[in-house]
Amino acid sequence: MSSSTNSSKNKSDTQSSWLGRFILKAGIFMAGLGLCVALLGSLALALAWPNLPDLSAMIDYRPRVPLRIYTADKVLIGEFGEERRNVLRFNEIPDVMKSAILSAEDDRFYQHGGIDWTGVARAVVANLTHMSKTQGASTITMQVARNFYLSSEKTYTRKFYELLLTFKIEATLTKDQILDLYMNQIYLGHRAYGFAAASRTYFGKQLGEITPAEAAMLAGIPKAPSRFNPIANFERAKSRQLYVLGRMKNLGYLTEAEYEQARAQEIVIKSAPGTPAGGYAIHGEYVAELARQLLYGVYQDNIYSRGFNVYTTVTSQDQEAAYDAVREGILDYTRRARYPGPEETLSLPAGIEKDPAQLDALLDELQEKYPDEGDLLTGVVLDASPTKITVARSATEIIDVTDKGALKIVARGLVKDAKADVRIQRGSVVYLHMNGEHWEVINMPDVQAAFVSLRPQDGAIKALVGGFNFEEGKFNRVTQAWRQPGSAFKPFIYASALERGLTPGTQVSDEPFVLTAAQTGSKAWTPKNYGNQYEPMLTMRQGLYKSKNMVSIRIMQAVGPKYVQDYLTRFGFDRARQPAVLPLALGAGSVTPLQLAGAYSVFANGGYRVPPYLIDHVTDSSGKVIMQAKPVVAGDAAARAIDPRTVYVMNDMMRGVATYGTGARVHRELKRDDIGGKTGTTNDSHDAWFAGFTPKLVGVVWMGYDRPRSLGSSETGGGASLPIWLNYMRDALEDQPQTPPGPIPDGLARIDGEFYFSEFPPGQAVARVGLPSPNDIPVDGGGPDGIGDLLNQLTSSPRREQPPNVPF
């Protein structure tokens, strides 16, 4: 063997030896590194695993279901809470929805163990190929983990915990349970959580009714809820839907024919009533807010996530009838009042009507400042003359107002010399309203009205409307507006007189009444009858029919202010708001419409005080009743408020008011003999009232301005408020038979056509209340309860709860 050969052999052995050692060392290093990684991983797992959230919230799933308010006949009128959710069980979700979700999000869901390694590899390749993140690899289980427990921050720590939690979920729950959670929990835009809520939000239907095309569109939303929902961006939602449909076909969930049919289906976006996008079927905003406030007083903030269902006492038909009646009554008054001019007048570019894009852009901006309000629609005037007003709602919706009656309403804005702030001209921003079969221009009402109706047997509220527009301000005038009741208060004064010996036939002076400054301790008081009309003497019955102020004052004078004040508390009135002074005879105290309705219920139900209530019962998210109303019921001896004889006589007198007196329009239009009531108008027509009732239903209407001012010299309770009451009662009483008067109570007799209590028979009852000399007039002095003090209050700065001036 040559030396060169030996040298080569030695060199080769040296290289092999070195390579072997390198491989050995590398192997040892990698093993050590792997061991370190394993040890570190084990340590991290040991530290992290115990800190993973407990899965009890998933196993015992209790989603954040909002507070829901319903009518008595189970019509949804309000939801409160950030999340809108309708939870379904797994077997209640249609298969087409499940297959669409799996196709869009995780087609290997039932094969992998929480992490789809095939999907991960596919995503890595796709992302490297495109040099950007074009695909993700999140599984449904990973999304459930993220939605329930983890934030959306993009950190390695968060991702690590997500992976661990994913494994824990897979080890604890079945696949069906995981999918069930996902379908009920995922956010899908427009405050809809879960596919059941999304189906109602976007298609206006229950999830069980959707088609494959609709299911595919819903399944495409989770990728980017704010961008791929069909309300926000229909084109992107449609593109995503076509992708999901293709996946459903490729995975065998749809046949070729079903796929083509789904592709061709026209998607109609229609939000269901009761969703944030769809509003509600009836106008119960004031009812829902009041119910929320009442429940909040018991449970505080817990009411917004526990899935409480509140069932009120209102009925949907009555509530909608009340809403329509109030709205039409306010619009009728607005038509009668002086037209105040357009909302504002813009400088319209010449020829803008020939540029649809520019005109629509301008009108879109106007909608932000002057949004449509129900059936009052914003528009801009393109041309105006005394015979026609042309208004643009959009570039394609141009409306001509030509009805002579409608033009008469705004005539002062169309004349040649109209003042600048009143003139209707090109560029004027106005509201349009369809009145019957013709359009009219009408200003947004400034006046307000309130209506409430009760079931007098137990005080259940049947309808409640607290103003013209709830969104403009949530002030509920039924419960929060303390106003002077005016003559609507007189029946309570008369009732007190019956129990002091006066009768409906008692003769009372109607001559002018004066108290001097010396007598009042402040300033002279000279109340007046409406229209300054006086008669020498009227019976008490006639005085009520004609709503004579002088008669009411003298009745209260005869009975005694202190006695009247005490007597009023039997009806639920606040003593502090009903001072024991003579102006109280004219309704100078203050009441809310709800309080007045509760007081009239005493007359309607036979003499029992039954406090009004709104919530019948409350259930939790499982349907278990957790609160149940236990109202006071008429007939309970403990609730007896006034003598049944007083009730009988007052009902007879107030039926006369509704037949022959200031409320005679009631009988003319409704043709019923079982209705009693009373109009009310305060001084300078600041407040207009009508309170009316049958034995089964009480209704009270108020109209006025929030900051008290005159409705107009010719406006009265009979003209402004009574029509609202009538429009409601036409519907509410349509199918109710008349209730005849019951038998005359014991201790009451009808003699010569008039009623007498047994302790006050003819000859002993008060026969006459005349006009005494000033020295004989009993007057409380100028102390805190005196008439002088009250007159000072009534002429001080106006307050919402205590309007100024003494009422008629």
PDB file of N, CA and C in Angstrom, residues 19-70:
ATOM      1  N   LEU A  19     -17.560  14.143  11.507  1.00  0.00           N
ATOM      2  CA  LEU A  19     -18.985  14.210  11.165  1.00  0.00           C
ATOM      3  C   LEU A  19     -19.827  13.472  12.189  1.00  0.00           C
ATOM      4  N   GLY A  20     -19.296  12.332  12.609  1.00  0.00           N
ATOM      5  CA  GLY A  20     -20.037  11.549  13.609  1.00  0.00           C
ATOM      6  C   GLY A  20     -20.171  12.303  14.919  1.00  0.00           C
ATOM      7  N   ARG A  21     -19.002  12.919  15.293  1.00  0.00           N
ATOM      8  CA  ARG A  21     -19.066  13.675  16.540  1.00  0.00           C
ATOM      9  C   ARG A  21     -20.034  14.862  16.423  1.00  0.00           C
ATOM     10  N   PHE A  22     -20.009  15.492  15.228  1.00  0.00           N
ATOM     11  CA  PHE A  22     -20.917  16.638  15.025  1.00  0.00           C
ATOM     12  C   PHE A  22     -22.386  16.219  15.122  1.00  0.00           C
ATOM     13  N   ILE A  23     -22.655  15.117  14.439  1.00  0.00           N
ATOM     14  CA  ILE A  23     -24.043  14.628  14.474  1.00  0.00           C
ATOM     15  C   ILE A  23     -24.441  14.248  15.884  1.00  0.00           C
ATOM     16  N   LEU A  24     -23.496  13.639  16.585  1.00  0.00           N
ATOM     17  CA  LEU A  24     -23.791  13.237  17.968  1.00  0.00           C
ATOM     18  C   LEU A  24     -24.064  14.461  18.833  1.00  0.00           C
ATOM     19  N   LYS A  25     -23.173  15.459  18.678  1.00  0.00           N
ATOM     20  CA  LYS A  25     -23.358  16.677  19.474  1.00  0.00           C
ATOM     21  C   LYS A  25     -24.650  17.403  19.094  1.00  0.00           C
ATOM     22  N   ALA A  26     -24.895  17.457  17.786  1.00  0.00           N
ATOM     23  CA  ALA A  26     -26.130  18.109  17.334  1.00  0.00           C
ATOM     24  C   ALA A  26     -27.354  17.385  17.879  1.00  0.00           C
ATOM     25  N   GLY A  27     -27.262  16.045  17.854  1.00  0.00           N
ATOM     26  CA  GLY A  27     -28.381  15.267  18.379  1.00  0.00           C
ATOM     27  C   GLY A  27     -28.594  15.533  19.864  1.00  0.00           C
ATOM     28  N   ILE A  28     -27.448  15.557  20.576  1.00  0.00           N
ATOM     29  CA  ILE A  28     -27.553  15.830  22.019  1.00  0.00           C
ATOM     30  C   ILE A  28     -28.115  17.225  22.262  1.00  0.00           C
ATOM     31  N   PHE A  29     -27.648  18.196  21.427  1.00  0.00           N
ATOM     32  CA  PHE A  29     -28.126  19.577  21.585  1.00  0.00           C
ATOM     33  C   PHE A  29     -29.634  19.672  21.314  1.00  0.00           C
ATOM     34  N   MET A  30     -30.031  19.037  20.215  1.00  0.00           N
ATOM     35  CA  MET A  30     -31.446  19.095  19.862  1.00  0.00           C
ATOM     36  C   MET A  30     -32.298  18.402  20.915  1.00  0.00           C
ATOM     37  N   ALA A  31     -31.757  17.282  21.418  1.00  0.00           N
ATOM     38  CA  ALA A  31     -32.489  16.579  22.472  1.00  0.00           C
ATOM     39  C   ALA A  31     -32.606  17.466  23.716  1.00  0.00           C
ATOM     40  N   GLY A  32     -31.456  18.119  24.016  1.00  0.00           N
ATOM     41  CA  GLY A  32     -31.489  19.013  25.170  1.00  0.00           C
ATOM     42  C   GLY A  32     -32.430  20.178  24.960  1.00  0.00           C
ATOM     43  N   LEU A  33     -32.354  20.729  23.716  1.00  0.00           N
ATOM     44  CA  LEU A  33     -33.245  21.829  23.401  1.00  0.00           C
ATOM     45  C   LEU A  33     -34.700  21.389  23.475  1.00  0.00           C
ATOM     46  N   GLY A  34     -34.956  20.203  22.914  1.00  0.00           N
ATOM     47  CA  GLY A  34     -36.323  19.681  22.970  1.00  0.00           C
ATOM     48  C   GLY A  34     -36.775  19.464  24.397  1.00  0.00           C
ATOM     49  N   LEU A  35     -35.821  18.929  25.197  1.00  0.00           N
ATOM     50  CA  LEU A  35     -36.159  18.708  26.607  1.00  0.00           C
ATOM     51  C   LEU A  35     -36.452  20.033  27.306  1.00  0.00           C
ATOM     52  N   CYS A  36     -35.630  21.056  26.981  1.00  0.00           N
ATOM     53  CA  CYS A  36     -35.853  22.382  27.574  1.00  0.00           C
ATOM     54  C   CYS A  36     -37.208  22.949  27.156  1.00  0.00           C
ATOM     55  N   VAL A  37     -37.461  22.799  25.854  1.00  0.00           N
ATOM     56  CA  VAL A  37     -38.759  23.281  25.365  1.00  0.00           C
ATOM     57  C   VAL A  37     -39.891  22.541  26.048  1.00  0.00           C
ATOM     58  N   ALA A  38     -39.711  21.208  26.163  1.00  0.00           N
ATOM     59  CA  ALA A  38     -40.744  20.410  26.810  1.00  0.00           C
ATOM     60  C   ALA A  38     -40.915  20.816  28.262  1.00  0.00           C
ATOM     61  N   LEU A  39     -39.746  21.032  28.935  1.00  0.00           N
ATOM     62  CA  LEU A  39     -39.812  21.443  30.334  1.00  0.00           C
ATOM     63  C   LEU A  39     -40.461  22.811  30.474  1.00  0.00           C
ATOM     64  N   LEU A  40     -40.034  23.740  29.557  1.00  0.00           N
ATOM     65  CA  LEU A  40     -40.646  25.065  29.594  1.00  0.00           C
ATOM     66  C   LEU A  40     -42.134  25.011  29.269  1.00  0.00           C
ATOM     67  N   GLY A  41     -42.468  24.182  28.248  1.00  0.00           N
ATOM     68  CA  GLY A  41     -43.878  24.028  27.889  1.00  0.00           C
ATOM     69  C   GLY A  41     -44.678  23.434  29.030  1.00  0.00           C
ATOM     70  N   SER A  42     -44.071  22.406  29.669  1.00  0.00           N
ATOM     71  CA  SER A  42     -44.758  21.780  30.805  1.00  0.00           C
ATOM     72  C   SER A  42     -44.942  22.772  31.938  1.00  0.00           C
ATOM     73  N   LEU A  43     -43.854  23.576  32.169  1.00  0.00           N
ATOM     74  CA  LEU A  43     -43.934  24.569  33.229  1.00  0.00           C
ATOM     75  C   LEU A  43     -45.008  25.610  32.905  1.00  0.00           C
ATOM     76  N   ALA A  44     -45.009  26.082  31.624  1.00  0.00           N
ATOM     77  CA  ALA A  44     -46.015  27.070  31.216  1.00  0.00           C
ATOM     78  C   ALA A  44     -47.414  26.486  31.324  1.00  0.00           C
ATOM     79  N   LEU A  45     -47.531  25.211  30.886  1.00  0.00           N
ATOM     80  CA  LEU A  45     -48.832  24.557  30.963  1.00  0.00           C
ATOM     81  C   LEU A  45     -49.272  24.393  32.409  1.00  0.00           C
ATOM     82  N   ALA A  46     -48.297  24.003  33.251  1.00  0.00           N
ATOM     83  CA  ALA A  46     -48.612  23.809  34.671  1.00  0.00           C
ATOM     84  C   ALA A  46     -49.049  25.108  35.323  1.00  0.00           C
ATOM     85  N   LEU A  47     -48.407  26.204  34.882  1.00  0.00           N
ATOM     86  CA  LEU A  47     -48.760  27.493  35.457  1.00  0.00           C
ATOM     87  C   LEU A  47     -50.058  28.049  34.861  1.00  0.00           C
ATOM     88  N   ALA A  48     -50.248  27.830  33.553  1.00  0.00           N
ATOM     89  CA  ALA A  48     -51.389  28.432  32.860  1.00  0.00           C
ATOM     90  C   ALA A  48     -52.679  27.642  33.030  1.00  0.00           C
ATOM     91  N   TRP A  49     -52.579  26.306  33.017  1.00  0.00           N
ATOM     92  CA  TRP A  49     -53.800  25.485  33.015  1.00  0.00           C
ATOM     93  C   TRP A  49     -54.716  25.780  34.203  1.00  0.00           C
ATOM     94  N   PRO A  50     -54.141  25.850  35.435  1.00  0.00           N
ATOM     95  CA  PRO A  50     -55.037  26.143  36.566  1.00  0.00           C
ATOM     96  C   PRO A  50     -55.687  27.519  36.483  1.00  0.00           C
ATOM     97  N   ASN A  51     -55.065  28.419  35.721  1.00  0.00           N
ATOM     98  CA  ASN A  51     -55.607  29.774  35.609  1.00  0.00           C
ATOM     99  C   ASN A  51     -56.627  29.925  34.492  1.00  0.00           C
ATOM    100  N   LEU A  52     -56.836  28.858  33.727  1.00  0.00           N
ATOM    101  CA  LEU A  52     -57.843  28.933  32.678  1.00  0.00           C
ATOM    102  C   LEU A  52     -59.230  29.081  33.312  1.00  0.00           C
ATOM    103  N   PRO A  53     -60.117  29.797  32.655  1.00  0.00           N
ATOM    104  CA  PRO A  53     -61.451  30.015  33.231  1.00  0.00           C
ATOM    105  C   PRO A  53     -62.197  28.704  33.430  1.00  0.00           C
ATOM    106  N   ASP A  54     -63.022  28.700  34.468  1.00  0.00           N
ATOM    107  CA  ASP A  54     -63.907  27.564  34.700  1.00  0.00           C
ATOM    108  C   ASP A  54     -64.959  27.541  33.592  1.00  0.00           C
ATOM    109  N   LEU A  55     -65.324  26.385  33.128  1.00  0.00           N
ATOM    110  CA  LEU A  55     -66.260  26.268  32.009  1.00  0.00           C
ATOM    111  C   LEU A  55     -67.713  26.213  32.456  1.00  0.00           C
ATOM    112  N   SER A  56     -67.980  26.550  33.698  1.00  0.00           N
ATOM    113  CA  SER A  56     -69.357  26.458  34.186  1.00  0.00           C
ATOM    114  C   SER A  56     -70.291  27.386  33.409  1.00  0.00           C
ATOM    115  N   ALA A  57     -69.755  28.539  32.973  1.00  0.00           N
ATOM    116  CA  ALA A  57     -70.593  29.469  32.211  1.00  0.00           C
ATOM    117  C   ALA A  57     -71.000  28.886  30.878  1.00  0.00           C
ATOM    118  N   MET A  58     -70.172  27.954  30.347  1.00  0.00           N
ATOM    119  CA  MET A  58     -70.541  27.300  29.098  1.00  0.00           C
ATOM    120  C   MET A  58     -71.475  26.123  29.345  1.00  0.00           C
ATOM    121  N   ILE A  59     -71.141  25.350  30.358  1.00  0.00           N
ATOM    122  CA  ILE A  59     -71.960  24.175  30.655  1.00  0.00           C
ATOM    123  C   ILE A  59     -73.359  24.617  31.087  1.00  0.00           C
ATOM    124  N   ASP A  60     -73.427  25.652  31.941  1.00  0.00           N
ATOM    125  CA  ASP A  60     -74.699  26.225  32.361  1.00  0.00           C
ATOM    126  C   ASP A  60     -74.824  27.577  31.670  1.00  0.00           C
ATOM    127  N   TYR A  61     -75.099  27.554  30.375  1.00  0.00           N
ATOM    128  CA  TYR A  61     -75.020  28.745  29.539  1.00  0.00           C
ATOM    129  C   TYR A  61     -76.135  29.740  29.888  1.00  0.00           C
ATOM    130  N   ARG A  62     -75.735  30.934  30.299  1.00  0.00           N
ATOM    131  CA  ARG A  62     -76.677  32.000  30.593  1.00  0.00           C
ATOM    132  C   ARG A  62     -76.230  33.263  29.872  1.00  0.00           C
ATOM    133  N   PRO A  63     -76.642  33.432  28.646  1.00  0.00           N
ATOM    134  CA  PRO A  63     -76.193  34.585  27.861  1.00  0.00           C
ATOM    135  C   PRO A  63     -76.772  35.893  28.403  1.00  0.00           C
ATOM    136  N   ARG A  64     -76.166  36.992  27.978  1.00  0.00           N
ATOM    137  CA  ARG A  64     -76.639  38.319  28.386  1.00  0.00           C
ATOM    138  C   ARG A  64     -77.877  38.670  27.557  1.00  0.00           C
ATOM    139  N   VAL A  65     -79.019  38.190  28.034  1.00  0.00           N
ATOM    140  CA  VAL A  65     -80.271  38.437  27.324  1.00  0.00           C
ATOM    141  C   VAL A  65     -80.870  39.739  27.858  1.00  0.00           C
ATOM    142  N   PRO A  66     -81.318  40.638  26.989  1.00  0.00           N
ATOM    143  CA  PRO A  66     -81.784  41.951  27.446  1.00  0.00           C
ATOM    144  C   PRO A  66     -83.123  41.885  28.165  1.00  0.00           C
ATOM    145  N   LEU A  67     -83.437  42.981  28.834  1.00  0.00           N
ATOM    146  CA  LEU A  67     -84.752  43.170  29.430  1.00  0.00           C
ATOM    147  C   LEU A  67     -85.752  43.423  28.314  1.00  0.00           C
ATOM    148  N   ARG A  68     -86.858  42.691  28.331  1.00  0.00           N
ATOM    149  CA  ARG A  68     -87.887  42.856  27.300  1.00  0.00           C
ATOM    150  C   ARG A  68     -89.209  43.226  27.959  1.00  0.00           C
ATOM    151  N   ILE A  69     -89.896  44.192  27.343  1.00  0.00           N
ATOM    152  CA  ILE A  69     -91.173  44.680  27.855  1.00  0.00           C
ATOM    153  C   ILE A  69     -92.272  44.303  26.858  1.00  0.00           C
ATOM    154  N   TYR A  70     -93.355  43.726  27.370  1.00  0.00           N
ATOM    155  CA  TYR A  70     -94.455  43.271  26.524  1.00  0.00           C
ATOM    156  C   TYR A  70     -95.781  43.891  26.976  1.00  0.00           C
TER     157      TYR A  70
END
